[in-house]
PDB file of C-alpha atoms in Angstrom:
ATOM      1  CA  ILE A   1       0.003   0.037   0.169  1.00 48.00           C
ATOM      2  CA  VAL A   2       2.780   2.511   0.526  1.00 47.00           C
ATOM      3  CA  ASP A   3       4.700   1.772  -2.642  1.00 49.00           C
ATOM      4  CA  VAL A   4       0.784   2.516  -3.955  1.00 48.00           C
ATOM      5  CA  MET A   5       0.743   5.695  -2.602  1.00 47.00           C
ATOM      6  CA  ARG A   6       4.364   7.130  -3.722  1.00 48.00           C
ATOM      7  CA  ILE A   7       3.341   6.667  -7.379  1.00 45.00           C
ATOM      8  CA  PRO A   8       0.674   9.288  -7.640  1.00 49.00           C
ATOM      9  CA  ILE A   9       3.092  12.004  -5.501  1.00 44.00           C
ATOM     10  CA  LYS A  10       5.694  10.820  -7.887  1.00 46.00           C
ATOM     11  CA  ILE A  11       3.502  11.640 -11.015  1.00 45.00           C
ATOM     12  CA  LEU A  12       2.224  15.108  -9.196  1.00 45.00           C
ATOM     13  CA  SER A  13       5.868  16.504  -9.070  1.00 47.00           C
ATOM     14  CA  VAL A  14       6.992  15.424 -12.271  1.00 45.00           C
ATOM     15  CA  PRO A  15       5.452  18.891 -13.628  1.00 46.00           C
ATOM     16  CA  PHE A  16       6.621  20.681 -11.219  1.00 43.00           C
ATOM     17  CA  VAL A  17      10.279  20.085 -11.671  1.00 41.00           C
ATOM     18  CA  LEU A  18       9.941  20.214 -15.252  1.00 41.00           C
ATOM     19  CA  LEU A  19       8.542  23.832 -14.455  1.00 40.00           C
ATOM     20  CA  SER A  20      10.966  24.821 -12.616  1.00 44.00           C
ATOM     21  CA  LEU A  21      13.590  23.833 -14.986  1.00 39.00           C
ATOM     22  CA  PHE A  22      11.430  25.860 -17.478  1.00 39.00           C
ATOM     23  CA  LEU A  23      11.926  28.887 -15.489  1.00 39.00           C
ATOM     24  CA  THR A  24      15.709  28.923 -14.324  1.00 41.00           C
ATOM     25  CA  SER A  25      16.881  28.164 -17.397  1.00 39.00           C
ATOM     26  CA  CYS A  26      15.260  31.594 -18.967  1.00 38.00           C
ATOM     27  CA  ASN A  27      17.226  34.466 -17.764  1.00 40.00           C
ATOM     28  CA  ASP A  28      18.452  37.557 -19.524  1.00 41.00           C
ATOM     29  CA  ASP A  29      22.084  36.014 -18.994  1.00 42.00           C
ATOM     30  CA  ILE A  30      22.375  33.702 -21.942  1.00 38.00           C
ATOM     31  CA  GLU A  31      25.485  34.173 -24.532  1.00 44.00           C
ATOM     32  CA  GLU A  32      24.235  35.672 -27.594  1.00 40.00           C
ATOM     33  CA  PRO A  33      25.783  34.052 -30.292  1.00 43.00           C
ATOM     34  CA  SER A  34      28.751  36.356 -31.813  1.00 44.00           C
ATOM     35  CA  GLU A  35      26.805  36.843 -35.524  1.00 43.00           C
ATOM     36  CA  TYR A  36      23.783  38.312 -34.064  1.00 39.00           C
ATOM     37  CA  LYS A  37      25.681  40.494 -31.260  1.00 44.00           C
ATOM     38  CA  GLY A  38      24.842  43.894 -31.603  1.00 49.00           C
ATOM     39  CA  ARG A  39      22.220  43.844 -34.021  1.00 48.00           C
ATOM     40  CA  SER A  40      18.884  44.667 -33.470  1.00 47.00           C
ATOM     41  CA  THR A  41      15.565  45.827 -35.674  1.00 52.00           C
ATOM     42  CA  GLU A  42      16.070  49.054 -35.189  1.00 60.00           C
ATOM     43  CA  ASP A  43      16.426  50.796 -38.742  1.00 76.00           C
ATOM     44  CA  PHE A  44      18.371  53.747 -40.026  1.00 83.00           C
ATOM     45  CA  GLN A  45      16.066  56.130 -42.463  1.00 92.00           C
ATOM     46  CA  TYR A  46      17.664  58.180 -44.956  1.00 97.00           C
ATOM     47  CA  PRO A  47      16.630  61.860 -45.886  1.00 97.00           C
ATOM     48  CA  HIS A  48      14.449  62.111 -48.827  1.00 98.00           C
ATOM     49  CA  VAL A  49      16.412  63.609 -52.145  1.00 98.00           C
ATOM     50  CA  TYR A  50      14.350  66.824 -50.848  1.00 98.00           C
ATOM     51  CA  ASP A  51      15.075  67.360 -48.109  1.00 98.00           C
ATOM     52  CA  ILE A  52      19.106  66.762 -48.794  1.00 98.00           C
ATOM     53  CA  VAL A  53      18.659  69.542 -51.562  1.00 98.00           C
ATOM     54  CA  ASN A  54      16.457  71.488 -49.288  1.00 97.00           C
ATOM     55  CA  ASN A  55      19.605  71.700 -46.179  1.00 98.00           C
ATOM     56  CA  LEU A  56      21.404  74.981 -46.498  1.00 98.00           C
ATOM     57  CA  ARG A  57      24.582  73.306 -45.786  1.00 98.00           C
ATOM     58  CA  VAL A  58      24.220  71.116 -49.312  1.00 98.00           C
ATOM     59  CA  ASP A  59      22.741  73.637 -51.398  1.00 98.00           C
ATOM     60  CA  ASN A  60      26.249  75.720 -50.596  1.00 98.00           C
ATOM     61  CA  GLU A  61      28.428  73.093 -51.488  1.00 98.00           C
ATOM     62  CA  MET A  62      26.759  72.338 -54.653  1.00 98.00           C
ATOM     63  CA  CYS A  63      26.967  75.897 -55.981  1.00 98.00           C
ATOM     64  CA  ARG A  64      30.385  76.161 -54.727  1.00 98.00           C
ATOM     65  CA  ALA A  65      30.745  73.229 -57.250  1.00 98.00           C
ATOM     66  CA  TRP A  66      28.582  74.615 -59.938  1.00 98.00           C
ATOM     67  CA  ASP A  67      31.006  77.958 -59.795  1.00 98.00           C
ATOM     68  CA  ARG A  68      34.468  76.169 -59.606  1.00 98.00           C
ATOM     69  CA  MET A  69      33.143  74.051 -62.572  1.00 98.00           C
ATOM     70  CA  LEU A  70      31.915  77.370 -64.353  1.00 98.00           C
ATOM     71  CA  SER A  71      35.361  78.697 -64.162  1.00 97.00           C
ATOM     72  CA  TYR A  72      36.974  75.403 -65.687  1.00 97.00           C
ATOM     73  CA  VAL A  73      35.052  76.392 -69.031  1.00 97.00           C
ATOM     74  CA  ASN A  74      36.091  78.103 -72.139  1.00 95.00           C
ATOM     75  CA  ASP A  75      35.335  77.878 -75.491  1.00 94.00           C
ATOM     76  CA  ASN A  76      37.675  74.921 -76.082  1.00 95.00           C
ATOM     77  CA  SER A  77      37.083  72.547 -73.144  1.00 96.00           C
ATOM     78  CA  ARG A  78      34.850  71.464 -70.272  1.00 97.00           C
ATOM     79  CA  LEU A  79      35.000  69.345 -67.181  1.00 96.00           C
ATOM     80  CA  GLU A  80      32.708  68.132 -64.508  1.00 97.00           C
ATOM     81  CA  ILE A  81      33.014  68.292 -60.805  1.00 98.00           C
ATOM     82  CA  GLY A  82      30.961  65.773 -58.498  1.00 98.00           C
ATOM     83  CA  PHE A  83      31.596  64.854 -54.980  1.00 98.00           C
ATOM     84  CA  TYR A  84      28.967  62.215 -52.420  1.00 98.00           C
ATOM     85  CA  ILE A  85      26.613  63.408 -49.804  1.00 98.00           C
ATOM     86  CA  TYR A  86      27.208  62.033 -46.318  1.00 98.00           C
ATOM     87  CA  TYR A  87      24.785  62.305 -43.575  1.00 98.00           C
ATOM     88  CA  ASP A  88      24.200  60.629 -39.737  1.00 95.00           C
ATOM     89  CA  LYS A  89      21.812  61.848 -37.015  1.00 92.00           C
ATOM     90  CA  GLY A  90      21.096  65.519 -38.585  1.00 93.00           C
ATOM     91  CA  ASP A  91      24.284  65.964 -39.857  1.00 97.00           C
ATOM     92  CA  TYR A  92      25.497  66.513 -43.731  1.00 98.00           C
ATOM     93  CA  TRP A  93      28.969  66.268 -44.677  1.00 98.00           C
ATOM     94  CA  PHE A  94      30.747  65.727 -48.146  1.00 98.00           C
ATOM     95  CA  SER A  95      33.847  63.753 -49.649  1.00 98.00           C
ATOM     96  CA  GLU A  96      36.280  65.457 -52.054  1.00 97.00           C
ATOM     97  CA  TRP A  97      34.972  66.913 -54.813  1.00 98.00           C
ATOM     98  CA  PHE A  98      36.097  64.843 -58.068  1.00 97.00           C
ATOM     99  CA  TYR A  99      37.431  66.263 -61.200  1.00 96.00           C
ATOM    100  CA  GLY A 100      37.011  64.754 -64.391  1.00 95.00           C
ATOM    101  CA  PRO A 101      39.224  64.841 -67.650  1.00 95.00           C
ATOM    102  CA  ASN A 102      39.744  67.920 -69.130  1.00 94.00           C
ATOM    103  CA  THR A 103      37.286  67.603 -72.844  1.00 95.00           C
ATOM    104  CA  SER A 104      37.266  69.111 -75.719  1.00 95.00           C
ATOM    105  CA  TYR A 105      34.243  69.766 -77.370  1.00 94.00           C
ATOM    106  CA  GLU A 106      35.120  67.989 -80.341  1.00 92.00           C
ATOM    107  CA  SER A 107      35.785  64.438 -78.682  1.00 89.00           C
ATOM    108  CA  GLU A 108      33.646  62.300 -79.411  1.00 83.00           C
ATOM    109  CA  ILE A 109      33.578  61.026 -75.768  1.00 85.00           C
ATOM    110  CA  SER A 110      30.863  63.147 -73.184  1.00 86.00           C
ATOM    111  CA  PRO A 111      33.102  64.358 -70.124  1.00 90.00           C
ATOM    112  CA  ILE A 112      33.131  62.440 -67.149  1.00 86.00           C
ATOM    113  CA  ILE A 113      33.205  61.909 -63.943  1.00 89.00           C
ATOM    114  CA  LYS A 114      35.599  59.224 -62.354  1.00 87.00           C
ATOM    115  CA  TYR A 115      34.304  58.643 -58.429  1.00 90.00           C
ATOM    116  CA  GLY A 116      36.241  58.240 -55.892  1.00 91.00           C
ATOM    117  CA  ASP A 117      35.969  55.072 -53.499  1.00 95.00           C
ATOM    118  CA  VAL A 118      32.812  55.681 -50.804  1.00 97.00           C
ATOM    119  CA  GLU A 119      34.814  56.710 -47.343  1.00 96.00           C
ATOM    120  CA  ASN A 120      31.913  55.810 -45.441  1.00 96.00           C
ATOM    121  CA  LYS A 121      29.098  53.195 -46.526  1.00 95.00           C
ATOM    122  CA  ASN A 122      26.948  52.932 -44.417  1.00 95.00           C
ATOM    123  CA  ALA A 123      26.695  56.992 -44.458  1.00 97.00           C
ATOM    124  CA  LEU A 124      26.433  57.732 -48.196  1.00 97.00           C
ATOM    125  CA  CYS A 125      23.023  59.276 -48.269  1.00 98.00           C
ATOM    126  CA  ALA A 126      23.475  61.040 -51.867  1.00 98.00           C
ATOM    127  CA  PHE A 127      26.224  61.578 -54.802  1.00 98.00           C
ATOM    128  CA  PHE A 128      26.111  65.227 -56.705  1.00 98.00           C
ATOM    129  CA  HIS A 129      27.808  66.492 -60.178  1.00 98.00           C
ATOM    130  CA  CYS A 130      27.042  69.077 -62.221  1.00 98.00           C
ATOM    131  CA  HIS A 131      26.929  69.246 -66.634  1.00 98.00           C
ATOM    132  CA  THR A 132      28.873  72.089 -68.335  1.00 97.00           C
ATOM    133  CA  PRO A 133      27.536  74.689 -70.680  1.00 97.00           C
ATOM    134  CA  TYR A 134      28.458  73.602 -74.178  1.00 97.00           C
ATOM    135  CA  TYR A 135      30.771  75.569 -76.853  1.00 96.00           C
ATOM    136  CA  GLY A 136      30.397  72.809 -79.439  1.00 95.00           C
ATOM    137  CA  VAL A 137      28.908  72.335 -82.992  1.00 94.00           C
ATOM    138  CA  GLY A 138      25.140  71.403 -82.605  1.00 94.00           C
ATOM    139  CA  SER A 139      23.908  71.156 -79.285  1.00 95.00           C
ATOM    140  CA  ARG A 140      23.723  68.594 -75.749  1.00 95.00           C
ATOM    141  CA  GLY A 141      20.336  67.256 -73.587  1.00 96.00           C
ATOM    142  CA  THR A 142      20.186  68.500 -70.864  1.00 97.00           C
ATOM    143  CA  GLY A 143      19.720  66.040 -67.602  1.00 97.00           C
ATOM    144  CA  PRO A 144      21.127  62.331 -66.189  1.00 97.00           C
ATOM    145  CA  SER A 145      22.986  60.377 -68.875  1.00 95.00           C
ATOM    146  CA  ASP A 146      22.332  56.610 -69.112  1.00 95.00           C
ATOM    147  CA  LYS A 147      26.054  56.988 -67.441  1.00 94.00           C
ATOM    148  CA  ASP A 148      24.618  58.934 -64.394  1.00 96.00           C
ATOM    149  CA  LYS A 149      22.358  56.393 -63.842  1.00 97.00           C
ATOM    150  CA  GLU A 150      23.954  53.547 -64.086  1.00 95.00           C
ATOM    151  CA  ALA A 151      26.460  55.053 -61.646  1.00 95.00           C
ATOM    152  CA  ALA A 152      23.101  55.200 -59.108  1.00 96.00           C
ATOM    153  CA  GLN A 153      22.146  52.244 -59.331  1.00 95.00           C
ATOM    154  CA  ILE A 154      25.286  50.981 -58.928  1.00 94.00           C
ATOM    155  CA  LEU A 155      25.846  52.799 -55.885  1.00 95.00           C
ATOM    156  CA  GLY A 156      22.269  52.761 -54.424  1.00 96.00           C
ATOM    157  CA  VAL A 157      21.741  56.374 -53.738  1.00 97.00           C
ATOM    158  CA  PRO A 158      19.427  59.201 -55.106  1.00 98.00           C
ATOM    159  CA  GLY A 159      21.480  61.049 -57.878  1.00 98.00           C
ATOM    160  CA  ILE A 160      21.568  64.872 -57.889  1.00 98.00           C
ATOM    161  CA  LEU A 161      22.731  67.035 -61.053  1.00 98.00           C
ATOM    162  CA  TYR A 162      22.976  70.162 -61.328  1.00 98.00           C
ATOM    163  CA  ASP A 163      21.900  71.576 -65.138  1.00 98.00           C
ATOM    164  CA  TYR A 164      20.276  73.598 -66.888  1.00 98.00           C
ATOM    165  CA  ASN A 165      16.528  73.764 -67.158  1.00 97.00           C
ATOM    166  CA  ALA A 166      15.855  73.280 -71.145  1.00 97.00           C
ATOM    167  CA  GLU A 167      15.573  70.774 -73.214  1.00 97.00           C
ATOM    168  CA  SER A 168      18.772  71.350 -74.668  1.00 97.00           C
ATOM    169  CA  ILE A 169      21.846  73.535 -74.790  1.00 97.00           C
ATOM    170  CA  SER A 170      24.305  75.136 -77.345  1.00 96.00           C
ATOM    171  CA  TRP A 171      26.555  78.012 -77.699  1.00 95.00           C
ATOM    172  CA  PHE A 172      23.587  80.689 -78.124  1.00 95.00           C
ATOM    173  CA  PHE A 173      22.271  79.861 -75.320  1.00 97.00           C
ATOM    174  CA  PRO A 174      21.767  82.649 -72.002  1.00 97.00           C
ATOM    175  CA  TYR A 175      24.185  81.119 -70.077  1.00 97.00           C
ATOM    176  CA  GLU A 176      24.900  84.257 -68.037  1.00 94.00           C
ATOM    177  CA  ASP A 177      21.183  84.437 -67.046  1.00 95.00           C
ATOM    178  CA  SER A 178      20.819  81.147 -66.428  1.00 96.00           C
ATOM    179  CA  LEU A 179      20.831  79.452 -63.211  1.00 95.00           C
ATOM    180  CA  PRO A 180      21.216  75.643 -63.022  1.00 97.00           C
ATOM    181  CA  MET A 181      18.218  73.571 -61.219  1.00 97.00           C
ATOM    182  CA  PRO A 182      18.974  70.164 -59.658  1.00 98.00           C
ATOM    183  CA  TYR A 183      17.631  66.942 -61.679  1.00 98.00           C
ATOM    184  CA  PHE A 184      16.854  63.863 -59.595  1.00 98.00           C
ATOM    185  CA  PHE A 185      17.131  60.111 -60.666  1.00 97.00           C
ATOM    186  CA  GLY A 186      17.537  57.185 -59.129  1.00 96.00           C
ATOM    187  CA  TYR A 187      16.429  56.491 -55.625  1.00 96.00           C
ATOM    188  CA  MET A 188      13.952  59.094 -54.542  1.00 97.00           C
ATOM    189  CA  ARG A 189      15.448  57.992 -50.876  1.00 97.00           C
ATOM    190  CA  ARG A 190      18.270  55.442 -50.127  1.00 96.00           C
ATOM    191  CA  PRO A 191      16.650  52.374 -48.409  1.00 93.00           C
ATOM    192  CA  ASN A 192      16.496  51.950 -44.789  1.00 88.00           C
ATOM    193  CA  ARG A 193      19.256  50.120 -43.315  1.00 77.00           C
ATOM    194  CA  TYR A 194      18.868  47.744 -40.000  1.00 66.00           C
ATOM    195  CA  PHE A 195      21.422  47.427 -37.589  1.00 53.00           C
TER     196      PHE A 195
END
């Protein structure tokens, strides 16, 4: 009779033992695997291209690059200037300026910029460059080229271009009375980054 009485007590104690094991194994001191350390579901949202160009610091830098580009343009040749735009915690900063090769109007190759290495991939939010006046034979179309669009796709960020507000420009375009306008291409905002 005594042995029969112990069996129900043992059966009843099993859930309590399992529950206590479960509770003691669930604590916050468990070591996280190394591939998940520092990772969370928080996301970093990059600024929209309109916010970028409307930032006073960015606008000033783009205008400075435009003015510098104009200083290199003459009746025989031209060159483009551009830079990367970085963003973090509400602050913008820029890469060194990239200068394209001095290109003759008689050249079959359009002026291009070879962008340098991205210094901070996590902070890159856009890139900028400016197209030049045109004093060659005929005219040139305005707006981003296929190579510009390709660069935006590769970088995965918005492209911003300063060019003239016209379908095309030529020797007779009123450059002195015209200000550049921003053209946008590629992404309008770099996709969110999770960290």
